PDB file of C-alpha atoms in Angstrom:
ATOM      1  CA  MET A   1      18.073  -1.879 -13.520  1.00 91.00           C
ATOM      2  CA  LEU A   2      15.257  -2.403 -11.043  1.00 98.00           C
ATOM      3  CA  THR A   3      11.629  -1.730 -11.800  1.00 98.00           C
ATOM      4  CA  TYR A   4       9.509  -0.535  -8.884  1.00 98.00           C
ATOM      5  CA  VAL A   5       5.837  -1.512  -8.784  1.00 98.00           C
ATOM      6  CA  CYS A   6       3.338   0.121  -6.421  1.00 98.00           C
ATOM      7  CA  ILE A   7       0.053  -1.660  -5.900  1.00 98.00           C
ATOM      8  CA  LEU A   8      -2.576   0.988  -5.167  1.00 98.00           C
ATOM      9  CA  ALA A   9      -5.584  -0.536  -3.485  1.00 98.00           C
ATOM     10  CA  PRO A  10      -7.540  -0.488  -0.248  1.00 98.00           C
ATOM     11  CA  TRP A  11      -7.469  -3.315   2.248  1.00 97.00           C
ATOM     12  CA  SER A  12      -9.621  -6.333   1.343  1.00 96.00           C
ATOM     13  CA  SER A  13      -9.325  -5.637  -2.386  1.00 97.00           C
ATOM     14  CA  GLY A  14      -7.180  -8.578  -3.475  1.00 96.00           C
ATOM     15  CA  SER A  15      -3.878  -6.713  -3.204  1.00 98.00           C
ATOM     16  CA  SER A  16      -2.263  -9.474  -1.135  1.00 97.00           C
ATOM     17  CA  ALA A  17      -3.191 -12.012  -3.804  1.00 97.00           C
ATOM     18  CA  LEU A  18      -1.638  -9.823  -6.507  1.00 98.00           C
ATOM     19  CA  ALA A  19       1.494  -9.144  -4.455  1.00 98.00           C
ATOM     20  CA  GLY A  20       1.779 -12.865  -3.703  1.00 98.00           C
ATOM     21  CA  PHE A  21       1.463 -13.692  -7.395  1.00 98.00           C
ATOM     22  CA  LEU A  22       4.221 -11.195  -8.256  1.00 98.00           C
ATOM     23  CA  HIS A  23       6.338 -12.604  -5.412  1.00 98.00           C
ATOM     24  CA  HIS A  24       5.969 -16.129  -6.798  1.00 98.00           C
ATOM     25  CA  CYS A  25       6.834 -14.802 -10.270  1.00 98.00           C
ATOM     26  CA  GLY A  26      10.161 -13.648  -8.852  1.00 98.00           C
ATOM     27  CA  ALA A  27       9.612 -10.060  -7.711  1.00 98.00           C
ATOM     28  CA  HIS A  28      11.139  -8.845  -4.453  1.00 98.00           C
ATOM     29  CA  THR A  29       8.301  -8.047  -2.035  1.00 98.00           C
ATOM     30  CA  CYS A  30      10.647  -6.924   0.738  1.00 98.00           C
ATOM     31  CA  PRO A  31      10.214  -9.476   3.527  1.00 98.00           C
ATOM     32  CA  PRO A  32       9.688  -9.774   6.438  1.00 98.00           C
ATOM     33  CA  HIS A  33       5.961  -9.442   5.815  1.00 98.00           C
ATOM     34  CA  LEU A  34       3.025  -8.719   8.084  1.00 97.00           C
ATOM     35  CA  LEU A  35       1.070 -11.903   8.714  1.00 96.00           C
ATOM     36  CA  SER A  36      -2.724 -11.819   8.842  1.00 93.00           C
ATOM     37  CA  ASN A  37      -5.330 -13.439  11.074  1.00 90.00           C
ATOM     38  CA  ASP A  38      -7.217 -14.436   7.895  1.00 91.00           C
ATOM     39  CA  GLU A  39      -6.669 -18.078   6.966  1.00 92.00           C
ATOM     40  CA  ARG A  40      -7.424 -17.220   3.325  1.00 93.00           C
ATOM     41  CA  THR A  41      -4.711 -14.538   3.298  1.00 92.00           C
ATOM     42  CA  PRO A  42      -2.067 -15.550   5.842  1.00 95.00           C
ATOM     43  CA  ASN A  43       0.662 -13.398   4.267  1.00 97.00           C
ATOM     44  CA  THR A  44      -0.116  -9.775   3.377  1.00 97.00           C
ATOM     45  CA  PHE A  45       3.168  -9.236   1.473  1.00 98.00           C
ATOM     46  CA  GLU A  46       3.504  -5.908   3.302  1.00 98.00           C
ATOM     47  CA  ASN A  47       6.973  -5.199   4.652  1.00 98.00           C
ATOM     48  CA  LEU A  48       6.742  -4.691   8.422  1.00 98.00           C
ATOM     49  CA  ALA A  49       9.033  -1.654   8.690  1.00 98.00           C
ATOM     50  CA  TYR A  50       7.403   0.077   5.699  1.00 98.00           C
ATOM     51  CA  ARG A  51       3.924  -0.656   7.076  1.00 98.00           C
ATOM     52  CA  ASN A  52       4.804   0.653  10.530  1.00 98.00           C
ATOM     53  CA  LYS A  53       6.314   3.875   9.172  1.00 98.00           C
ATOM     54  CA  LEU A  54       3.251   4.477   6.970  1.00 98.00           C
ATOM     55  CA  HIS A  55       1.024   4.072  10.038  1.00 96.00           C
ATOM     56  CA  GLU A  56       3.158   6.604  11.927  1.00 97.00           C
ATOM     57  CA  PHE A  57       3.074   9.051   9.001  1.00 97.00           C
ATOM     58  CA  ILE A  58      -0.631   8.810   8.149  1.00 97.00           C
ATOM     59  CA  LYS A  59      -3.192   9.239  10.884  1.00 95.00           C
ATOM     60  CA  ILE A  60      -6.622   7.664  10.503  1.00 94.00           C
ATOM     61  CA  ASN A  61      -9.639   9.641  11.764  1.00 91.00           C
ATOM     62  CA  PHE A  62     -13.352   8.908  11.801  1.00 90.00           C
ATOM     63  CA  PRO A  63     -15.373  12.140  11.785  1.00 86.00           C
ATOM     64  CA  ASN A  64     -18.532   9.996  11.749  1.00 84.00           C
ATOM     65  CA  ARG A  65     -19.546   6.370  11.168  1.00 79.00           C
ATOM     66  CA  GLU A  66     -19.725   6.776   7.390  1.00 83.00           C
ATOM     67  CA  THR A  67     -16.461   8.643   6.817  1.00 87.00           C
ATOM     68  CA  CYS A  68     -12.810   7.765   7.246  1.00 91.00           C
ATOM     69  CA  GLU A  69     -10.055  10.346   6.789  1.00 93.00           C
ATOM     70  CA  PHE A  70      -6.394   9.602   6.206  1.00 96.00           C
ATOM     71  CA  ASN A  71      -4.190  12.534   7.166  1.00 95.00           C
ATOM     72  CA  PRO A  72      -0.480  12.495   6.338  1.00 95.00           C
ATOM     73  CA  SER A  73       1.711  14.455   8.715  1.00 94.00           C
ATOM     74  CA  ALA A  74       2.511  17.971   7.535  1.00 93.00           C
ATOM     75  CA  ASP A  75       6.173  17.136   8.135  1.00 95.00           C
ATOM     76  CA  CYS A  76       7.093  14.546   5.514  1.00 96.00           C
ATOM     77  CA  SER A  77      10.792  14.532   6.404  1.00 97.00           C
ATOM     78  CA  ILE A  78      10.679  11.671   8.924  1.00 97.00           C
ATOM     79  CA  PHE A  79       8.877   9.372   6.494  1.00 98.00           C
ATOM     80  CA  GLU A  80      11.011  10.488   3.552  1.00 98.00           C
ATOM     81  CA  ASN A  81      14.262   9.954   5.477  1.00 98.00           C
ATOM     82  CA  PHE A  82      13.083   6.475   6.396  1.00 98.00           C
ATOM     83  CA  PHE A  83      11.926   5.674   2.871  1.00 98.00           C
ATOM     84  CA  SER A  84      15.081   6.885   1.128  1.00 98.00           C
ATOM     85  CA  GLU A  85      17.250   4.613   3.301  1.00 98.00           C
ATOM     86  CA  TRP A  86      14.800   1.717   3.303  1.00 98.00           C
ATOM     87  CA  ILE A  87      14.291   1.647  -0.471  1.00 98.00           C
ATOM     88  CA  GLN A  88      18.056   1.863  -1.037  1.00 98.00           C
ATOM     89  CA  ASN A  89      18.536  -1.098   1.275  1.00 98.00           C
ATOM     90  CA  GLN A  90      15.741  -3.069  -0.420  1.00 98.00           C
ATOM     91  CA  SER A  91      17.204  -2.224  -3.833  1.00 98.00           C
ATOM     92  CA  GLU A  92      20.578  -3.628  -2.775  1.00 98.00           C
ATOM     93  CA  ILE A  93      18.921  -6.777  -1.433  1.00 98.00           C
ATOM     94  CA  ALA A  94      16.919  -7.234  -4.644  1.00 98.00           C
ATOM     95  CA  THR A  95      20.010  -6.719  -6.804  1.00 98.00           C
ATOM     96  CA  ASN A  96      22.001  -9.230  -4.750  1.00 98.00           C
ATOM     97  CA  LEU A  97      19.142 -11.733  -5.181  1.00 98.00           C
ATOM     98  CA  ASN A  98      19.128 -11.106  -8.965  1.00 98.00           C
ATOM     99  CA  LYS A  99      15.598  -9.702  -8.787  1.00 98.00           C
ATOM    100  CA  THR A 100      14.414  -7.297 -11.469  1.00 98.00           C
ATOM    101  CA  HIS A 101      11.316  -5.911  -9.714  1.00 98.00           C
ATOM    102  CA  ILE A 102      10.481  -4.558  -6.276  1.00 98.00           C
ATOM    103  CA  VAL A 103       6.810  -4.594  -5.284  1.00 98.00           C
ATOM    104  CA  LEU A 104       5.509  -2.078  -2.735  1.00 98.00           C
ATOM    105  CA  LYS A 105       2.125  -2.846  -1.283  1.00 98.00           C
ATOM    106  CA  HIS A 106       0.149  -1.179   1.475  1.00 98.00           C
ATOM    107  CA  ALA A 107      -3.202   0.594   1.413  1.00 98.00           C
ATOM    108  CA  LEU A 108      -1.787   3.740   3.052  1.00 98.00           C
ATOM    109  CA  GLN A 109       0.946   4.270   0.456  1.00 98.00           C
ATOM    110  CA  THR A 110      -1.645   6.000  -1.715  1.00 98.00           C
ATOM    111  CA  PHE A 111      -1.381   8.930   0.710  1.00 98.00           C
ATOM    112  CA  ALA A 112       2.421   8.989   0.481  1.00 98.00           C
ATOM    113  CA  LEU A 113       2.874   8.945  -3.298  1.00 98.00           C
ATOM    114  CA  ASN A 114       4.338  12.448  -3.458  1.00 97.00           C
ATOM    115  CA  SER A 115       7.023  11.295  -1.025  1.00 98.00           C
ATOM    116  CA  LEU A 116       7.657   7.933  -2.705  1.00 98.00           C
ATOM    117  CA  THR A 117       8.076   9.439  -6.151  1.00 98.00           C
ATOM    118  CA  LYS A 118      10.890  11.671  -4.897  1.00 98.00           C
ATOM    119  CA  PHE A 119      13.030   8.530  -4.684  1.00 98.00           C
ATOM    120  CA  ILE A 120      11.639   6.055  -7.206  1.00 98.00           C
ATOM    121  CA  GLU A 121       9.704   6.116 -10.474  1.00 98.00           C
ATOM    122  CA  PRO A 122       7.230   3.324  -9.884  1.00 98.00           C
ATOM    123  CA  LYS A 123       4.856   1.610 -12.247  1.00 98.00           C
ATOM    124  CA  PHE A 124       1.378   1.721 -10.747  1.00 98.00           C
ATOM    125  CA  ILE A 125      -1.162  -1.077 -10.622  1.00 98.00           C
ATOM    126  CA  VAL A 126      -4.606  -0.030  -9.379  1.00 98.00           C
ATOM    127  CA  LEU A 127      -6.882  -2.778  -8.110  1.00 97.00           C
ATOM    128  CA  GLU A 128     -10.601  -2.193  -8.116  1.00 96.00           C
ATOM    129  CA  ARG A 129     -13.068  -4.326  -6.221  1.00 97.00           C
ATOM    130  CA  SER A 130     -16.635  -3.471  -5.385  1.00 98.00           C
ATOM    131  CA  ILE A 131     -17.132  -1.624  -2.116  1.00 97.00           C
ATOM    132  CA  GLU A 132     -19.753  -4.200  -1.097  1.00 97.00           C
ATOM    133  CA  GLU A 133     -17.303  -7.084  -1.540  1.00 98.00           C
ATOM    134  CA  ILE A 134     -14.603  -5.179   0.351  1.00 98.00           C
ATOM    135  CA  GLU A 135     -17.027  -4.617   3.229  1.00 97.00           C
ATOM    136  CA  ARG A 136     -18.062  -8.287   3.283  1.00 97.00           C
ATOM    137  CA  THR A 137     -14.416  -9.313   3.533  1.00 96.00           C
ATOM    138  CA  ARG A 138     -13.793  -6.802   6.334  1.00 96.00           C
ATOM    139  CA  ILE A 139     -16.725  -8.205   8.301  1.00 96.00           C
ATOM    140  CA  ARG A 140     -15.614 -11.821   7.718  1.00 95.00           C
ATOM    141  CA  ARG A 141     -12.155 -10.915   9.030  1.00 95.00           C
ATOM    142  CA  SER A 142     -13.566  -8.902  11.962  1.00 94.00           C
ATOM    143  CA  TRP A 143     -11.307  -6.016  10.984  1.00 94.00           C
ATOM    144  CA  SER A 144     -11.872  -2.363  11.893  1.00 92.00           C
ATOM    145  CA  ALA A 145     -13.829   0.102   9.738  1.00 92.00           C
ATOM    146  CA  GLU A 146     -10.902   1.581   7.790  1.00 94.00           C
ATOM    147  CA  HIS A 147     -10.351  -1.887   6.308  1.00 95.00           C
ATOM    148  CA  GLY A 148     -13.814  -1.847   4.717  1.00 96.00           C
ATOM    149  CA  LYS A 149     -16.090   0.403   2.711  1.00 96.00           C
ATOM    150  CA  VAL A 150     -15.373   3.683   4.510  1.00 95.00           C
ATOM    151  CA  GLY A 151     -11.626   3.272   4.098  1.00 96.00           C
ATOM    152  CA  ALA A 152     -11.912   1.995   0.536  1.00 97.00           C
ATOM    153  CA  THR A 153     -14.013   4.978  -0.506  1.00 96.00           C
ATOM    154  CA  SER A 154     -11.334   7.416   0.703  1.00 96.00           C
ATOM    155  CA  ILE A 155      -8.466   5.383  -0.731  1.00 97.00           C
ATOM    156  CA  TYR A 156     -10.102   5.058  -4.159  1.00 98.00           C
ATOM    157  CA  PHE A 157     -10.838   8.799  -4.187  1.00 97.00           C
ATOM    158  CA  GLU A 158      -7.246   9.706  -3.275  1.00 97.00           C
ATOM    159  CA  THR A 159      -5.805   7.255  -5.808  1.00 98.00           C
ATOM    160  CA  GLU A 160      -7.943   8.642  -8.619  1.00 98.00           C
ATOM    161  CA  ASN A 161      -7.171  12.216  -7.599  1.00 98.00           C
ATOM    162  CA  TYR A 162      -3.397  11.610  -7.553  1.00 98.00           C
ATOM    163  CA  LEU A 163      -3.325   9.763 -10.887  1.00 98.00           C
ATOM    164  CA  ASN A 164      -5.527  12.344 -12.627  1.00 98.00           C
ATOM    165  CA  THR A 165      -3.721  15.364 -11.170  1.00 98.00           C
ATOM    166  CA  THR A 166      -0.270  14.043 -12.032  1.00 97.00           C
ATOM    167  CA  ARG A 167      -1.423  12.430 -15.299  1.00 98.00           C
ATOM    168  CA  THR A 168       0.404   9.311 -14.226  1.00 97.00           C
ATOM    169  CA  PRO A 169      -0.167   6.181 -16.312  1.00 97.00           C
ATOM    170  CA  TYR A 170      -1.273   3.015 -14.533  1.00 98.00           C
ATOM    171  CA  ILE A 171      -2.526  -0.474 -15.146  1.00 97.00           C
TER     172      ILE A 171
END
């Protein structure tokens, strides 16, 4: 039986390092992965199709310079149809490779947890890194604002809200 692991963390928090560690320990991280322009983190361990569908499903808005909003589409069916097929396919691949764990990693998945948990019962790992360090990494990488402190603040808030509301255990 497969165990599903969702890493809940904003960009620049160390989530690629954790996903890479789990990958090298034998977990299925669902390649092909998005590659990064950061020489310190060349592989994000984010599946390309999953990442792209999350970006279609969740719109990013900036009401002002200090705030970032992540707004999932009111119609979850397109994302859920994709995810149900995609996770089934990834589960078959993992089983055929004799893997016991599938790792899902992307900052936006925090906003899709109600959809994900319709199809899988994941174990959650929450990574916490200081907002200041996240922002320094964003600046070093020359990435856009949602990849730094304004995005991290919203992602941490949503993660905490989901876990507290659902009383879901996490590491």
